[in-house]
PDB file of C-alpha atoms in Angstrom:
ATOM      1  CA  MET A  25     125.472  38.154 117.362  1.00 87.00           C
ATOM      2  CA  LEU A  26     125.604  34.633 115.873  1.00 92.00           C
ATOM      3  CA  SER A  27     126.854  36.056 112.580  1.00 90.00           C
ATOM      4  CA  LYS A  28     129.735  37.861 114.310  1.00 90.00           C
ATOM      5  CA  ILE A  29     130.673  34.721 116.241  1.00 93.00           C
ATOM      6  CA  THR A  30     130.614  32.778 112.957  1.00 93.00           C
ATOM      7  CA  LEU A  31     132.869  35.347 111.283  1.00 92.00           C
ATOM      8  CA  TRP A  32     135.358  35.227 114.170  1.00 93.00           C
ATOM      9  CA  MET A  33     135.388  31.438 113.930  1.00 95.00           C
ATOM     10  CA  VAL A  34     135.948  31.598 110.158  1.00 94.00           C
ATOM     11  CA  LEU A  35     138.890  33.920 110.795  1.00 94.00           C
ATOM     12  CA  ILE A  36     140.574  32.134 113.708  1.00 96.00           C
ATOM     13  CA  VAL A  37     139.689  28.416 113.875  1.00 97.00           C
ATOM     14  CA  PRO A  38     141.254  27.344 110.538  1.00 97.00           C
ATOM     15  CA  TRP A  39     144.664  28.600 111.676  1.00 97.00           C
ATOM     16  CA  PHE A  40     144.698  26.007 114.471  1.00 97.00           C
ATOM     17  CA  THR A  41     144.522  23.204 111.879  1.00 97.00           C
ATOM     18  CA  LEU A  42     147.993  24.170 110.669  1.00 97.00           C
ATOM     19  CA  PHE A  43     149.414  22.566 113.832  1.00 96.00           C
ATOM     20  CA  LEU A  44     148.647  19.275 112.077  1.00 97.00           C
ATOM     21  CA  LEU A  45     151.124  20.064 109.283  1.00 97.00           C
ATOM     22  CA  LYS A  46     154.903  20.033 109.305  1.00 96.00           C
ATOM     23  CA  LYS A  47     156.593  23.421 109.366  1.00 96.00           C
ATOM     24  CA  GLU A  48     158.217  22.641 105.991  1.00 96.00           C
ATOM     25  CA  ASP A  49     154.830  22.009 104.373  1.00 96.00           C
ATOM     26  CA  ILE A  50     153.461  25.298 105.671  1.00 96.00           C
ATOM     27  CA  LYS A  51     156.540  27.127 104.343  1.00 95.00           C
ATOM     28  CA  ARG A  52     156.193  25.354 101.016  1.00 94.00           C
ATOM     29  CA  PHE A  53     152.559  26.296 100.444  1.00 96.00           C
ATOM     30  CA  MET A  54     152.323  29.649 102.252  1.00 96.00           C
ATOM     31  CA  PRO A  55     153.476  31.719  99.231  1.00 95.00           C
ATOM     32  CA  VAL A  56     150.653  30.379  97.062  1.00 96.00           C
ATOM     33  CA  ALA A  57     148.174  30.892  99.902  1.00 97.00           C
ATOM     34  CA  ILE A  58     149.280  34.520 100.283  1.00 97.00           C
ATOM     35  CA  PHE A  59     149.041  34.991  96.516  1.00 97.00           C
ATOM     36  CA  ALA A  60     145.547  33.467  96.494  1.00 97.00           C
ATOM     37  CA  SER A  61     144.431  35.691  99.365  1.00 95.00           C
ATOM     38  CA  THR A  62     145.874  38.742  97.619  1.00 95.00           C
ATOM     39  CA  LEU A  63     143.915  37.866  94.478  1.00 95.00           C
ATOM     40  CA  MET A  64     140.788  37.429  96.566  1.00 93.00           C
ATOM     41  CA  ILE A  65     141.309  40.788  98.299  1.00 91.00           C
ATOM     42  CA  LEU A  66     141.703  42.438  94.873  1.00 92.00           C
ATOM     43  CA  TYR A  67     138.538  40.701  93.700  1.00 92.00           C
ATOM     44  CA  ASN A  68     136.742  41.912  96.834  1.00 89.00           C
ATOM     45  CA  LEU A  69     137.777  45.506  96.107  1.00 89.00           C
ATOM     46  CA  ILE A  70     136.618  45.255  92.502  1.00 91.00           C
ATOM     47  CA  ALA A  71     133.401  43.535  93.591  1.00 90.00           C
ATOM     48  CA  HIS A  72     132.782  46.316  96.106  1.00 88.00           C
ATOM     49  CA  ASN A  73     133.173  48.947  93.371  1.00 90.00           C
ATOM     50  CA  GLN A  74     130.961  46.954  90.983  1.00 92.00           C
ATOM     51  CA  LYS A  75     128.368  46.450  93.733  1.00 92.00           C
ATOM     52  CA  HIS A  76     128.470  42.652  93.496  1.00 92.00           C
ATOM     53  CA  TRP A  77     127.297  42.480  97.080  1.00 89.00           C
ATOM     54  CA  ILE A  78     126.540  44.391 100.212  1.00 87.00           C
ATOM     55  CA  ILE A  79     128.387  43.253 103.308  1.00 86.00           C
ATOM     56  CA  LYS A  80     126.007  43.666 106.214  1.00 87.00           C
ATOM     57  CA  VAL A  81     128.126  42.209 109.054  1.00 89.00           C
ATOM     58  CA  ASN A  82     131.850  42.745 109.388  1.00 85.00           C
ATOM     59  CA  ILE A  83     134.176  42.077 112.310  1.00 89.00           C
ATOM     60  CA  LEU A  84     137.084  44.131 110.926  1.00 84.00           C
ATOM     61  CA  PRO A  85     135.524  47.510 110.067  1.00 79.00           C
ATOM     62  CA  TRP A  86     138.737  48.967 108.581  1.00 78.00           C
ATOM     63  CA  LEU A  87     138.575  46.202 105.962  1.00 78.00           C
ATOM     64  CA  LYS A  88     134.860  46.630 105.295  1.00 75.00           C
ATOM     65  CA  PRO A  89     134.924  46.421 101.468  1.00 74.00           C
ATOM     66  CA  SER A  90     136.222  42.852 101.703  1.00 78.00           C
ATOM     67  CA  PHE A  91     135.006  39.638 103.267  1.00 83.00           C
ATOM     68  CA  SER A  92     138.123  39.848 105.417  1.00 85.00           C
ATOM     69  CA  SER A  93     137.395  37.068 107.888  1.00 86.00           C
ATOM     70  CA  GLY A  94     136.992  34.593 105.055  1.00 88.00           C
ATOM     71  CA  VAL A  95     139.936  35.789 102.979  1.00 91.00           C
ATOM     72  CA  LEU A  96     142.408  36.085 105.875  1.00 92.00           C
ATOM     73  CA  GLY A  97     141.162  33.015 107.707  1.00 93.00           C
ATOM     74  CA  ALA A  98     139.485  30.068 106.064  1.00 94.00           C
ATOM     75  CA  PHE A  99     140.429  30.877 102.457  1.00 95.00           C
ATOM     76  CA  LEU A 100     144.142  31.247 103.156  1.00 96.00           C
ATOM     77  CA  VAL A 101     144.354  28.133 105.326  1.00 97.00           C
ATOM     78  CA  VAL A 102     142.147  26.006 103.047  1.00 97.00           C
ATOM     79  CA  THR A 103     144.429  26.938 100.142  1.00 97.00           C
ATOM     80  CA  ILE A 104     147.382  25.471 102.053  1.00 98.00           C
ATOM     81  CA  TRP A 105     145.437  22.277 102.766  1.00 98.00           C
ATOM     82  CA  ILE A 106     144.267  21.921  99.167  1.00 97.00           C
ATOM     83  CA  PHE A 107     147.837  22.183  97.879  1.00 97.00           C
ATOM     84  CA  TYR A 108     149.062  19.841 100.609  1.00 97.00           C
ATOM     85  CA  PHE A 109     146.644  17.096  99.524  1.00 97.00           C
ATOM     86  CA  THR A 110     146.656  17.686  95.755  1.00 96.00           C
ATOM     87  CA  TYR A 111     150.201  18.852  95.005  1.00 92.00           C
ATOM     88  CA  GLY A 112     151.377  17.711  91.578  1.00 90.00           C
ATOM     89  CA  ARG A 113     147.960  16.408  90.479  1.00 94.00           C
ATOM     90  CA  PHE A 114     146.243  19.203  88.604  1.00 95.00           C
ATOM     91  CA  TRP A 115     142.987  17.361  87.904  1.00 97.00           C
ATOM     92  CA  VAL A 116     142.557  16.355  91.546  1.00 97.00           C
ATOM     93  CA  TYR A 117     143.327  19.973  92.495  1.00 97.00           C
ATOM     94  CA  LEU A 118     140.796  21.294  89.983  1.00 97.00           C
ATOM     95  CA  MET A 119     138.026  18.881  91.032  1.00 98.00           C
ATOM     96  CA  THR A 120     138.647  19.688  94.691  1.00 98.00           C
ATOM     97  CA  ASN A 121     138.406  23.386  93.929  1.00 97.00           C
ATOM     98  CA  ILE A 122     135.247  22.931  91.881  1.00 97.00           C
ATOM     99  CA  VAL A 123     133.559  21.163  94.797  1.00 97.00           C
ATOM    100  CA  LEU A 124     134.743  23.678  97.406  1.00 96.00           C
ATOM    101  CA  ASP A 125     134.000  26.695  95.182  1.00 96.00           C
ATOM    102  CA  PHE A 126     130.495  25.343  94.613  1.00 96.00           C
ATOM    103  CA  MET A 127     130.030  24.931  98.360  1.00 95.00           C
ATOM    104  CA  PHE A 128     131.117  28.512  99.008  1.00 92.00           C
ATOM    105  CA  ALA A 129     129.569  30.286  96.032  1.00 93.00           C
ATOM    106  CA  VAL A 130     126.306  28.366  95.591  1.00 94.00           C
ATOM    107  CA  PHE A 131     125.380  25.955  98.394  1.00 92.00           C
ATOM    108  CA  PRO A 132     125.529  25.439 101.434  1.00 94.00           C
ATOM    109  CA  ILE A 133     127.890  28.171 102.699  1.00 90.00           C
ATOM    110  CA  HIS A 134     126.455  30.889 100.471  1.00 87.00           C
ATOM    111  CA  TYR A 135     122.948  29.966 101.615  1.00 90.00           C
ATOM    112  CA  LEU A 136     124.004  29.970 105.271  1.00 89.00           C
ATOM    113  CA  PHE A 137     125.883  33.287 105.090  1.00 90.00           C
ATOM    114  CA  GLN A 138     123.358  35.131 102.923  1.00 89.00           C
ATOM    115  CA  GLU A 139     119.960  33.711 103.830  1.00 90.00           C
ATOM    116  CA  LYS A 140     120.351  32.532 107.421  1.00 91.00           C
ATOM    117  CA  LEU A 141     123.052  34.708 109.001  1.00 92.00           C
ATOM    118  CA  LYS A 142     122.475  37.760 106.755  1.00 89.00           C
ATOM    119  CA  ILE A 143     126.222  38.481 106.586  1.00 89.00           C
ATOM    120  CA  TYR A 144     126.087  39.665 102.989  1.00 88.00           C
ATOM    121  CA  GLN A 145     123.646  40.048 100.117  1.00 91.00           C
ATOM    122  CA  LEU A 146     124.573  39.445  96.475  1.00 93.00           C
ATOM    123  CA  VAL A 147     123.405  42.285  94.236  1.00 93.00           C
ATOM    124  CA  ASN A 148     125.003  42.476  90.770  1.00 94.00           C
ATOM    125  CA  ILE A 149     126.375  38.953  90.533  1.00 94.00           C
ATOM    126  CA  THR A 150     124.688  35.572  90.697  1.00 95.00           C
ATOM    127  CA  PRO A 151     126.008  32.673  92.754  1.00 95.00           C
ATOM    128  CA  TRP A 152     126.792  30.840  89.489  1.00 96.00           C
ATOM    129  CA  GLU A 153     128.779  33.763  88.086  1.00 96.00           C
ATOM    130  CA  ARG A 154     130.744  33.941  91.318  1.00 94.00           C
ATOM    131  CA  PHE A 155     131.323  30.177  91.158  1.00 97.00           C
ATOM    132  CA  GLY A 156     132.726  30.492  87.615  1.00 97.00           C
ATOM    133  CA  LEU A 157     134.994  33.325  88.699  1.00 96.00           C
ATOM    134  CA  PHE A 158     136.307  31.310  91.648  1.00 96.00           C
ATOM    135  CA  VAL A 159     137.064  28.293  89.451  1.00 97.00           C
ATOM    136  CA  ALA A 160     138.903  30.530  86.966  1.00 97.00           C
ATOM    137  CA  LEU A 161     140.913  32.073  89.817  1.00 97.00           C
ATOM    138  CA  SER A 162     141.817  28.597  91.085  1.00 97.00           C
ATOM    139  CA  ILE A 163     143.458  27.847  87.724  1.00 97.00           C
ATOM    140  CA  VAL A 164     145.444  31.098  87.924  1.00 97.00           C
ATOM    141  CA  ILE A 165     146.476  30.196  91.477  1.00 97.00           C
ATOM    142  CA  TYR A 166     147.673  26.752  90.369  1.00 96.00           C
ATOM    143  CA  GLY A 167     149.643  28.356  87.533  1.00 95.00           C
ATOM    144  CA  TYR A 168     151.278  30.732  89.987  1.00 95.00           C
ATOM    145  CA  HIS A 169     152.275  27.861  92.268  1.00 94.00           C
ATOM    146  CA  PHE A 170     153.673  25.888  89.330  1.00 90.00           C
ATOM    147  CA  TRP A 171     155.722  28.940  88.308  1.00 92.00           C
ATOM    148  CA  GLN A 172     156.785  29.710  91.867  1.00 89.00           C
ATOM    149  CA  GLN A 173     157.922  26.132  92.537  1.00 84.00           C
ATOM    150  CA  GLY A 174     160.128  26.286  89.453  1.00 81.00           C
ATOM    151  CA  ILE A 175     161.810  29.377  90.823  1.00 75.00           C
ATOM    152  CA  VAL A 176     162.201  28.292  94.438  1.00 63.00           C
ATOM    153  CA  LYS A 177     163.076  24.629  93.865  1.00 58.00           C
ATOM    154  CA  PRO A 178     166.683  25.202  92.683  1.00 55.00           C
ATOM    155  CA  GLU A 179     167.336  27.270  95.830  1.00 54.00           C
ATOM    156  CA  LEU A 180     166.007  24.478  98.025  1.00 52.00           C
ATOM    157  CA  ASN A 181     168.397  22.003  96.400  1.00 50.00           C
ATOM    158  CA  ARG A 182     171.441  24.155  97.278  1.00 47.00           C
ATOM    159  CA  THR A 183     170.961  23.829 101.034  1.00 46.00           C
TER     160      THR A 183
END
């Protein structure tokens, strides 16, 4: 029961933090957050097929192969916040991602979700391999945002 409550909180609570941002900032960073979540959903599907983990508790059964509450909740919203605070400073962005990826993939969130709440169990991937993958994906995500800003920026100047 506690694990399901935790998953619902991971899905819903982060969205309320967006009330602290201006609408323009949310619009500015939402495309990269959607892209990042899409990448994470694709990774979840591949990881499911490669048996990287077994998800034991899920609140959205139709999305069972993925850690949907994390990807559609905390991950998407945290991506917006990371870009909000680190926009234009790649090294600050990268260091922030390294710290947060470590917290999710290795300790303490991984420990809490796997060992204490028994939400999932890693099988064919180590926490350190997952950490490396997440850091690599964060670089791809930054590259996408850099590319996307170059495309959208001229349109914003016309208005």
